[in-house]
Amino acid sequence: GENVEQHPSTLSVQEGDSAVIKCTYSDSASNYFPWYKQELGKRPQLIIDIRSNVGEKKDQRIAVTLNKTAKHFSLHITETQPEDSAVYFCAARVNNDMRFGAGTRLTVKP
Amino acid sequence: NAGVMQNPRHLVRRRGQEARLRCSPMKGHSHVYWYRQLPEEGLKFMVYLQKENIIDESGMPKERFSAEFPKEGPSILRIQQVVRGDSAAYFCASSPDRGGSFEQYFGPGTRLTVT
């Protein structure tokens, strides 16, 4: 089955800096790659997603890139703010299955 | 359009009791997924259901755990004879029926504590 690895597990940045989180997947048939943000004690919230026929997608300060050949995808957050502090999960979907990375705890220091 | 609903939000059970977790998908969604999240860990897939059908239960323990999504009513995740290791947050997610739509929207979760 699909295996998703996510790095780093923790990330601390200064407010205003950029943050990058990387994920790799194993199944070349995976065709959908969402990113979720989970604040403490709350549900995961979909923040951005990308499909396998697209290489990059941007939504304001958030962007995701996909390299199908290398089977990795990344989340980029620019001009980070303290409210960006949360755990971020990547995921990859193949057929009916969605597999999640272990998460990255992002801390943005004011 | 209400989001994904889960109840109860918190559930305390003694070892050996049964736990029943309910999930009502968003309106227009007939695909339901259950995930388990241990403290400080990621989301582990358990089971994927459509109305009256289990599509994929590869992530669900073979014993004590079962799931259903009847024609009417919410999806239910049932854990029999709970043990301390079952303590976790259980999230369900639903996705739309329209073809090619993959987005999953999560409910608020049920936090199960086994004492």
Short mmCIF file of N, CA and C in Angstrom, two decimals, chain A residues 31-34 36 38-46 49 51 87 89 93 95-103 105, chain B residues 3-4 9 33 35 37 40-43 45 48 50 55-56 58 91 95 100-109 111:
data_model
loop_
_atom_site.label_atom_id
_atom_site.label_comp_id
_atom_site.label_asym_id
_atom_site.label_seq_id
_atom_site.Cartn_x
_atom_site.Cartn_y
_atom_site.Cartn_z
N ASN A 31 -2.77 10.09 -7.00
CA ASN A 31 -3.16 11.15 -7.92
C ASN A 31 -3.75 12.39 -7.25
N TYR A 32 -3.73 12.40 -5.92
CA TYR A 32 -4.32 13.55 -5.23
C TYR A 32 -3.55 13.75 -3.94
N PHE A 33 -3.16 15.02 -3.67
CA PHE A 33 -2.26 15.29 -2.55
C PHE A 33 -2.76 16.51 -1.77
N PRO A 34 -3.50 16.27 -0.70
CA PRO A 34 -3.99 17.39 0.10
C PRO A 34 -3.06 17.69 1.26
N TYR A 36 -3.39 19.30 5.26
CA TYR A 36 -4.32 19.65 6.33
C TYR A 36 -3.58 20.38 7.45
N GLN A 38 -3.97 21.24 11.51
CA GLN A 38 -4.71 20.85 12.70
C GLN A 38 -4.21 21.64 13.90
N GLU A 39 -5.08 22.45 14.44
CA GLU A 39 -4.76 23.19 15.66
C GLU A 39 -5.08 22.30 16.85
N LEU A 40 -4.49 22.63 17.98
CA LEU A 40 -4.57 21.78 19.16
C LEU A 40 -6.03 21.50 19.54
N GLY A 41 -6.37 20.23 19.63
CA GLY A 41 -7.71 19.84 20.06
C GLY A 41 -8.80 20.02 19.02
N LYS A 42 -8.40 20.34 17.78
CA LYS A 42 -9.42 20.60 16.75
C LYS A 42 -9.30 19.61 15.60
N ARG A 43 -10.23 19.70 14.69
CA ARG A 43 -10.24 18.79 13.54
C ARG A 43 -9.22 19.23 12.50
N PRO A 44 -8.73 18.29 11.70
CA PRO A 44 -7.88 18.69 10.56
C PRO A 44 -8.70 19.49 9.55
N GLN A 45 -8.11 20.56 9.06
CA GLN A 45 -8.78 21.42 8.08
C GLN A 45 -7.98 21.40 6.79
N LEU A 46 -8.67 21.14 5.70
CA LEU A 46 -8.03 21.15 4.39
C LEU A 46 -7.61 22.58 4.04
N ASP A 49 -4.76 21.68 -1.87
CA ASP A 49 -4.56 20.35 -2.43
C ASP A 49 -4.07 20.48 -3.86
N ARG A 51 -3.56 18.05 -7.63
CA ARG A 51 -3.76 16.78 -8.33
C ARG A 51 -2.54 16.47 -9.18
N VAL A 87 -0.15 21.83 13.65
CA VAL A 87 0.43 20.63 13.06
C VAL A 87 -0.11 20.50 11.64
N PHE A 89 -0.38 18.19 8.15
CA PHE A 89 -0.30 16.83 7.63
C PHE A 89 -0.39 16.85 6.11
N ARG A 93 -3.40 10.13 -2.05
CA ARG A 93 -4.54 9.26 -2.30
C ARG A 93 -4.29 8.41 -3.54
N ASN A 95 -6.49 5.29 -5.53
CA ASN A 95 -7.80 4.62 -5.55
C ASN A 95 -8.68 5.20 -4.44
N ASN A 96 -9.13 4.38 -3.53
CA ASN A 96 -10.00 4.87 -2.47
C ASN A 96 -9.25 5.25 -1.20
N ASP A 97 -7.97 5.01 -1.18
CA ASP A 97 -7.22 5.12 0.06
C ASP A 97 -6.49 6.44 0.18
N MET A 98 -6.63 7.08 1.32
CA MET A 98 -5.85 8.27 1.65
C MET A 98 -4.90 7.90 2.78
N ARG A 99 -3.62 8.16 2.57
CA ARG A 99 -2.62 7.86 3.61
C ARG A 99 -1.97 9.17 4.02
N PHE A 100 -1.82 9.34 5.33
CA PHE A 100 -1.30 10.59 5.87
C PHE A 100 0.14 10.46 6.31
N GLY A 101 0.87 11.56 6.21
CA GLY A 101 2.17 11.65 6.84
C GLY A 101 2.02 11.79 8.34
N ALA A 102 3.11 11.70 9.05
CA ALA A 102 3.07 11.71 10.52
C ALA A 102 2.87 13.10 11.09
N GLY A 103 2.98 14.13 10.26
CA GLY A 103 2.72 15.49 10.73
C GLY A 103 3.98 16.28 11.01
N ARG A 105 4.97 19.71 13.29
CA ARG A 105 4.53 20.75 14.24
C ARG A 105 5.27 22.03 13.92
N GLY B 3 -21.58 20.96 8.62
CA GLY B 3 -20.40 20.17 8.35
C GLY B 3 -20.58 18.74 8.83
N VAL B 4 -19.47 18.01 8.85
CA VAL B 4 -19.50 16.63 9.34
C VAL B 4 -19.75 16.67 10.85
N ARG B 9 -18.71 13.95 21.61
CA ARG B 9 -17.40 14.59 21.44
C ARG B 9 -16.38 13.99 22.40
N TYR B 33 -15.07 8.02 5.95
CA TYR B 33 -13.79 7.44 6.32
C TYR B 33 -13.60 7.62 7.83
N TYR B 35 -10.72 7.55 10.97
CA TYR B 35 -9.30 7.61 11.29
C TYR B 35 -9.12 7.60 12.80
N GLN B 37 -6.39 8.83 15.83
CA GLN B 37 -5.23 9.67 16.10
C GLN B 37 -4.83 9.51 17.56
N GLU B 40 -0.19 13.22 19.96
CA GLU B 40 1.09 13.61 19.34
C GLU B 40 1.43 12.78 18.11
N GLU B 41 0.45 12.11 17.52
CA GLU B 41 0.73 11.30 16.33
C GLU B 41 -0.18 11.71 15.18
N GLY B 42 0.07 11.08 14.02
CA GLY B 42 -0.69 11.40 12.83
C GLY B 42 -2.00 10.64 12.78
N LEU B 43 -2.67 10.78 11.65
CA LEU B 43 -3.96 10.15 11.41
C LEU B 43 -3.75 8.78 10.76
N PHE B 45 -5.52 5.65 8.97
CA PHE B 45 -6.73 5.20 8.29
C PHE B 45 -7.24 3.91 8.92
N TYR B 48 -13.10 2.67 5.20
CA TYR B 48 -13.80 3.51 4.24
C TYR B 48 -15.12 2.83 3.90
N GLN B 50 -19.16 3.29 2.05
CA GLN B 50 -20.24 3.97 1.35
C GLN B 50 -21.54 3.42 1.93
N ILE B 55 -16.00 -0.53 1.93
CA ILE B 55 -15.18 -0.57 0.73
C ILE B 55 -13.76 -1.03 1.06
N ASP B 56 -13.24 -0.53 2.16
CA ASP B 56 -11.86 -0.85 2.53
C ASP B 56 -11.74 -0.81 4.04
N SER B 58 -8.95 -2.19 5.59
CA SER B 58 -7.59 -2.70 5.80
C SER B 58 -6.88 -2.10 7.01
N PHE B 91 -11.56 10.35 14.35
CA PHE B 91 -12.13 11.32 13.42
C PHE B 91 -12.82 10.59 12.28
N SER B 95 -16.65 12.64 1.95
CA SER B 95 -16.30 13.26 0.67
C SER B 95 -17.53 13.23 -0.23
N GLY B 100 -14.82 12.11 -9.43
CA GLY B 100 -13.53 12.78 -9.49
C GLY B 100 -13.26 13.70 -8.32
N SER B 101 -14.17 13.71 -7.34
CA SER B 101 -13.98 14.61 -6.20
C SER B 101 -13.31 13.86 -5.07
N PHE B 102 -12.18 14.32 -4.64
CA PHE B 102 -11.42 13.58 -3.66
C PHE B 102 -11.39 14.23 -2.29
N GLU B 103 -11.83 15.48 -2.20
CA GLU B 103 -11.66 16.20 -0.93
C GLU B 103 -12.37 15.48 0.21
N GLN B 104 -11.69 15.41 1.34
CA GLN B 104 -12.29 14.85 2.55
C GLN B 104 -12.41 15.96 3.59
N TYR B 105 -13.58 16.03 4.20
CA TYR B 105 -13.84 17.03 5.22
C TYR B 105 -14.04 16.32 6.56
N PHE B 106 -13.34 16.79 7.56
CA PHE B 106 -13.31 16.09 8.83
C PHE B 106 -14.35 16.61 9.82
N GLY B 107 -14.85 15.70 10.62
CA GLY B 107 -15.67 16.05 11.76
C GLY B 107 -14.80 16.49 12.93
N PRO B 108 -15.43 16.92 14.03
CA PRO B 108 -14.68 17.44 15.18
C PRO B 108 -13.99 16.36 16.00
N GLY B 109 -14.32 15.10 15.74
CA GLY B 109 -13.67 14.01 16.45
C GLY B 109 -14.40 13.60 17.72
N ARG B 111 -13.24 12.00 21.36
CA ARG B 111 -12.09 11.65 22.18
C ARG B 111 -12.51 10.57 23.16
#
